[in-house]
Coordinates of C-alpha atoms and ligand atoms in Angstrom, one line a residue:
M279 CA 12.6 5.4 -10.1
I280 CA 9.2 4.5 -8.8
S281 CA 7.9 8.2 -8.1
Q282 CA 8.5 8.2 -12.0
L283 CA 6.4 5.5 -12.9
I284 CA 3.6 6.2 -10.6
N285 CA 3.5 10.0 -12.2
K286 CA 3.4 8.6 -15.5
S287 CA 1.0 6.3 -15.2
I288 CA -1.1 9.2 -13.7
S289 CA -0.6 11.4 -16.4
N290 CA -1.7 8.5 -18.9
H291 CA -4.8 7.6 -16.9
K292 CA -3.3 4.3 -16.2
K293 CA -3.7 2.6 -12.6
L294 CA -1.6 0.8 -10.5
F295 CA -2.1 -2.4 -9.3
A296 CA 0.3 -3.2 -6.0
L297 CA 0.5 -6.6 -4.3
L298 CA 1.1 -6.9 -0.5
I299 CA 3.1 -9.6 0.6
D300 CA 3.6 -10.5 4.2
P301 CA 6.7 -12.7 4.2
D302 CA 5.4 -14.2 7.4
R303 CA 2.5 -15.7 5.5
H304 CA 5.0 -17.7 3.2
T305 CA 7.6 -20.3 2.6
S306 CA 10.1 -20.0 0.2
E307 CA 8.4 -21.9 -2.1
S308 CA 4.8 -20.1 -1.6
L309 CA 6.7 -16.9 -1.9
V310 CA 8.5 -17.9 -5.2
N311 CA 4.9 -19.1 -6.7
L312 CA 3.6 -15.8 -5.6
I313 CA 6.4 -13.7 -7.4
R314 CA 6.0 -15.8 -10.7
N315 CA 2.0 -15.4 -10.5
A316 CA 2.5 -11.5 -10.0
D317 CA 4.7 -11.1 -12.9
Q318 CA 2.6 -13.0 -15.2
S319 CA -0.4 -11.5 -14.0
G320 CA 1.2 -7.8 -14.8
V321 CA 1.4 -6.3 -11.0
D322 CA 2.8 -3.1 -11.2
L323 CA 4.3 -2.7 -7.4
I324 CA 5.1 -4.9 -4.4
L325 CA 4.5 -4.1 -1.4
V326 CA 6.2 -6.1 1.4
G327 CA 5.9 -5.8 5.3
G328 CA 3.4 -6.8 8.1
S329 CA 2.4 -5.6 11.5
L330 CA 4.6 -8.5 12.8
L331 CA 7.3 -10.0 11.0
N332 CA 9.5 -13.1 12.1
N333 CA 10.5 -14.3 8.6
D334 CA 13.9 -12.5 7.6
I335 CA 12.9 -9.5 5.4
H336 CA 16.4 -9.1 4.0
K337 CA 16.0 -12.8 2.5
S338 CA 12.5 -12.4 1.6
I339 CA 13.2 -9.2 -0.4
E340 CA 16.5 -10.7 -1.7
L341 CA 14.2 -13.9 -2.8
I342 CA 11.7 -11.6 -4.5
K343 CA 14.1 -9.2 -6.4
S344 CA 15.7 -12.6 -7.8
N345 CA 12.7 -13.5 -9.2
T346 CA 11.3 -10.6 -10.6
D347 CA 11.8 -6.9 -11.9
I348 CA 8.5 -5.6 -10.4
P349 CA 9.5 -2.7 -8.1
A350 CA 9.6 -3.7 -4.3
L351 CA 8.5 -1.2 -1.8
L352 CA 8.9 -1.6 2.1
F353 CA 5.7 -1.2 3.6
P354 CA 7.3 -1.3 7.2
G355 CA 4.7 -2.1 10.0
S356 CA 8.2 -1.3 12.3
L357 CA 11.4 -0.1 12.5
M358 CA 12.8 -3.4 12.1
Q359 CA 11.7 -4.0 8.6
I360 CA 13.9 -1.5 6.9
T361 CA 16.6 -3.2 4.5
D362 CA 18.4 -1.7 1.6
K363 CA 17.6 -4.6 -0.4
A364 CA 14.1 -3.0 -1.5
D365 CA 13.9 -0.5 -4.1
G366 CA 12.2 2.2 -2.1
I367 CA 10.0 2.5 1.0
L368 CA 6.7 3.9 1.7
L369 CA 7.9 6.0 4.6
L370 CA 4.4 6.4 6.4
S371 CA 3.3 9.0 8.7
L372 CA 0.2 7.7 10.2
I373 CA -1.6 11.1 10.2
S374 CA -4.9 9.7 11.1
G375 CA -3.6 8.7 14.6
R376 CA -1.9 10.9 17.6
N377 CA 0.9 8.4 18.2
P378 CA 3.7 10.7 18.0
D379 CA 6.2 7.9 17.5
L380 CA 4.3 7.0 14.1
L381 CA 3.8 10.4 13.1
I382 CA 7.9 11.6 13.3
G383 CA 9.6 9.8 16.2
N384 CA 10.6 6.6 14.3
H385 CA 11.5 8.6 11.2
V386 CA 14.0 10.2 13.1
I387 CA 15.6 7.1 14.3
A388 CA 15.5 5.4 10.8
S389 CA 16.6 8.7 8.9
S390 CA 20.4 8.3 8.8
H391 CA 19.9 4.5 7.9
I392 CA 17.5 5.2 5.0
K393 CA 19.4 8.1 3.9
R394 CA 22.7 5.6 3.7
S395 CA 20.7 2.9 2.3
K396 CA 20.0 4.6 -1.1
L397 CA 16.3 3.5 -0.8
E398 CA 14.1 5.6 -2.9
V399 CA 11.8 7.5 -0.2
L400 CA 8.1 7.7 -1.0
P401 CA 6.7 10.0 1.8
T402 CA 3.3 9.2 2.9
G403 CA 0.1 10.3 4.9
Y404 CA -1.4 7.3 5.7
I405 CA -4.8 7.6 7.1
L406 CA -6.6 4.6 8.7
I407 CA -10.2 4.2 8.7
E408 CA -12.5 1.9 10.3
G409 CA -13.2 -1.3 8.3
G410 CA -15.6 -3.4 10.0
K411 CA -13.6 -4.7 12.5
S412 CA -10.5 -4.5 14.5
T413 CA -7.3 -4.8 12.8
S414 CA -3.8 -5.6 13.4
V415 CA -2.6 -2.1 12.4
E416 CA -5.1 -0.4 14.8
Y417 CA -4.0 -2.4 17.6
M418 CA -0.3 -2.6 16.9
S419 CA -0.3 1.7 16.3
N420 CA -2.3 2.2 19.4
T421 CA -4.1 4.6 17.4
K422 CA -8.1 5.2 16.7
P423 CA -9.2 4.7 12.7
I424 CA -11.6 7.7 11.5
P425 CA -14.9 6.4 11.6
A426 CA -15.8 4.6 8.3
G427 CA -18.8 7.4 8.0
K428 CA -16.7 10.6 9.0
T429 CA -15.5 11.6 5.2
D430 CA -15.0 15.1 6.4
I431 CA -12.3 14.1 8.8
A432 CA -10.9 11.9 6.3
I433 CA -10.7 14.9 3.7
A434 CA -9.3 17.1 6.9
T435 CA -6.5 15.0 7.3
A436 CA -5.6 13.9 3.7
M437 CA -5.5 17.8 2.8
A438 CA -3.3 18.6 5.8
G439 CA -1.1 15.7 4.6
E440 CA -0.5 17.5 1.5
M441 CA 0.0 20.9 2.8
L442 CA 2.3 19.2 5.0
G443 CA 4.4 18.3 2.1
L444 CA 3.7 14.6 1.7
K445 CA 3.5 13.0 -1.6
Y446 CA 1.1 10.1 -1.5
I447 CA -2.1 9.5 0.8
Y448 CA -2.7 6.1 1.6
L449 CA -6.5 5.4 2.8
E450 CA -6.2 2.2 4.7
A451 CA -9.0 0.0 6.3
G452 CA -6.5 -2.5 7.7
S453 CA -5.4 -5.5 6.4
G454 CA -8.3 -8.3 6.1
A455 CA -11.1 -5.7 6.9
T456 CA -14.4 -6.7 6.4
T457 CA -15.5 -3.7 4.5
S458 CA -13.1 -1.6 2.1
I459 CA -13.1 2.1 2.3
N460 CA -16.1 3.6 1.4
I461 CA -16.6 4.9 -2.3
N462 CA -17.7 8.4 -1.0
M463 CA -14.9 8.8 1.3
I464 CA -12.7 8.0 -1.8
K465 CA -14.2 10.3 -4.1
G466 CA -14.4 12.9 -1.1
V467 CA -10.2 12.4 -0.7
K468 CA -9.7 12.3 -4.5
E469 CA -11.6 15.7 -5.1
N470 CA -9.6 17.4 -2.4
I471 CA -6.0 16.4 -3.0
N472 CA -3.8 16.8 -5.9
I473 CA -1.5 14.3 -5.1
P474 CA -1.5 10.5 -5.8
L475 CA -3.9 8.2 -3.6
I476 CA -3.6 5.0 -2.7
V477 CA -6.4 2.8 -1.3
G478 CA -6.3 -0.7 0.2
G479 CA -7.4 -2.9 2.7
G480 CA -10.6 -5.2 2.4
I481 CA -10.4 -5.4 -1.4
K482 CA -11.5 -8.9 -2.6
T483 CA -13.2 -8.7 -5.7
P484 CA -13.0 -7.6 -9.3
E485 CA -16.1 -5.1 -8.5
Q486 CA -14.4 -3.9 -5.4
V487 CA -11.2 -3.3 -7.6
R488 CA -13.5 -1.2 -10.1
D489 CA -15.4 0.7 -7.7
V490 CA -12.6 1.7 -6.0
I491 CA -10.8 3.1 -9.1
L492 CA -13.7 4.5 -10.5
A493 CA -13.8 6.4 -7.3
G494 CA -10.5 7.9 -7.6
A495 CA -7.9 5.5 -6.3
D496 CA -4.6 6.1 -8.4
I497 CA -3.1 2.5 -6.8
I498 CA -5.0 -0.4 -5.2
V499 CA -3.2 -2.3 -2.5
V500 CA -4.4 -6.3 -2.5
G501 CA -2.9 -8.9 0.0
T502 CA -5.3 -11.0 1.8
A503 CA -7.6 -11.9 -1.4
I504 CA -4.4 -13.3 -3.0
E505 CA -3.2 -15.0 0.3
Q506 CA -6.4 -16.8 0.2
K507 CA -7.1 -17.3 -3.6
P508 CA -3.9 -16.9 -5.4
E509 CA -6.1 -17.5 -8.7
L510 CA -8.0 -14.3 -8.4
L511 CA -4.6 -12.4 -8.6
N512 CA -4.7 -12.1 -12.8
E513 CA -8.5 -11.3 -12.5
L514 CA -7.9 -8.4 -10.2
V515 CA -4.8 -6.7 -12.2
K516 CA -7.2 -7.3 -15.3
V517 CA -10.0 -4.8 -14.1
S518 CA -7.1 -2.3 -13.3
R519 CA -6.2 -2.2 -16.8
E520 CA -9.8 -1.6 -18.1
D521 CA -9.9 2.0 -19.7
F522 CA -10.5 4.5 -16.9
S523 CA -9.8 7.3 -19.3
S524 CA -12.7 9.3 -18.7
I525 CA -12.3 9.5 -14.9
Ligands
1GP898 C1 -3.2 -3.7 4.3 O1 -3.9 -2.4 2.6 C2 -3.6 -3.4 2.8 O2 -2.2 -3.0 4.7 C3 -4.1 -4.6 1.8 O3 -5.1 -4.9 2.8 O4 -4.8 -7.5 3.0 O5 -7.0 -6.6 3.1 O6 -6.1 -6.5 1.1 P1 -5.9 -6.5 2.3

């Protein structure tokens, strides 16, 4: 179970590195190369999704599953991205926004399908934070991100998500964000919740990976930087393997 892997890692002070794959950015060949790279680099989780998806997500997941044992989690940008070929799904409720479809509406529509699929469900409070530019997720979700400096709002939103029973909080600056989530916001959220914290959006360098982990992220998500520079993957994963037992 993916939730057990996450919980066990957290109790062992181990951080998890998640690679985000947008199947639309790949041919079958480049996808297989990326998966081999992920395998060799020691990536812990693969998230699959995108704001728009034209490629066949079933086939992309099948290709991923046939080339690695790394758990594959759906990170759906829409209802059309749900497939039982994956191991699990980050069931995202966009709690920073006020779009009822993304808070609960789509979940109602998808619930029977997800139950039948036997996908492991990871209920996640998804919090969108301004990342220095307008991102696809902001446009497609028709929601306003929390301003980058409003740590108090991010904390209150994360706490509300936990109180509602969500099991993970994801602080998201948006794919390709110019600025990743600021360190004070990560620290503030981490200090006020008792569920695993996922952080992603705009993380590009080993230093950023280290800083985000030191601030309190349990799971780091990186996508764009690896699309642009696949050779960076090994180095970024390595940083997440450093000894963080003192935090
Ligand atoms: C986006 O948080 C993820 O949903 C990853 O963002 O593509 O900027 O790494 P990047």
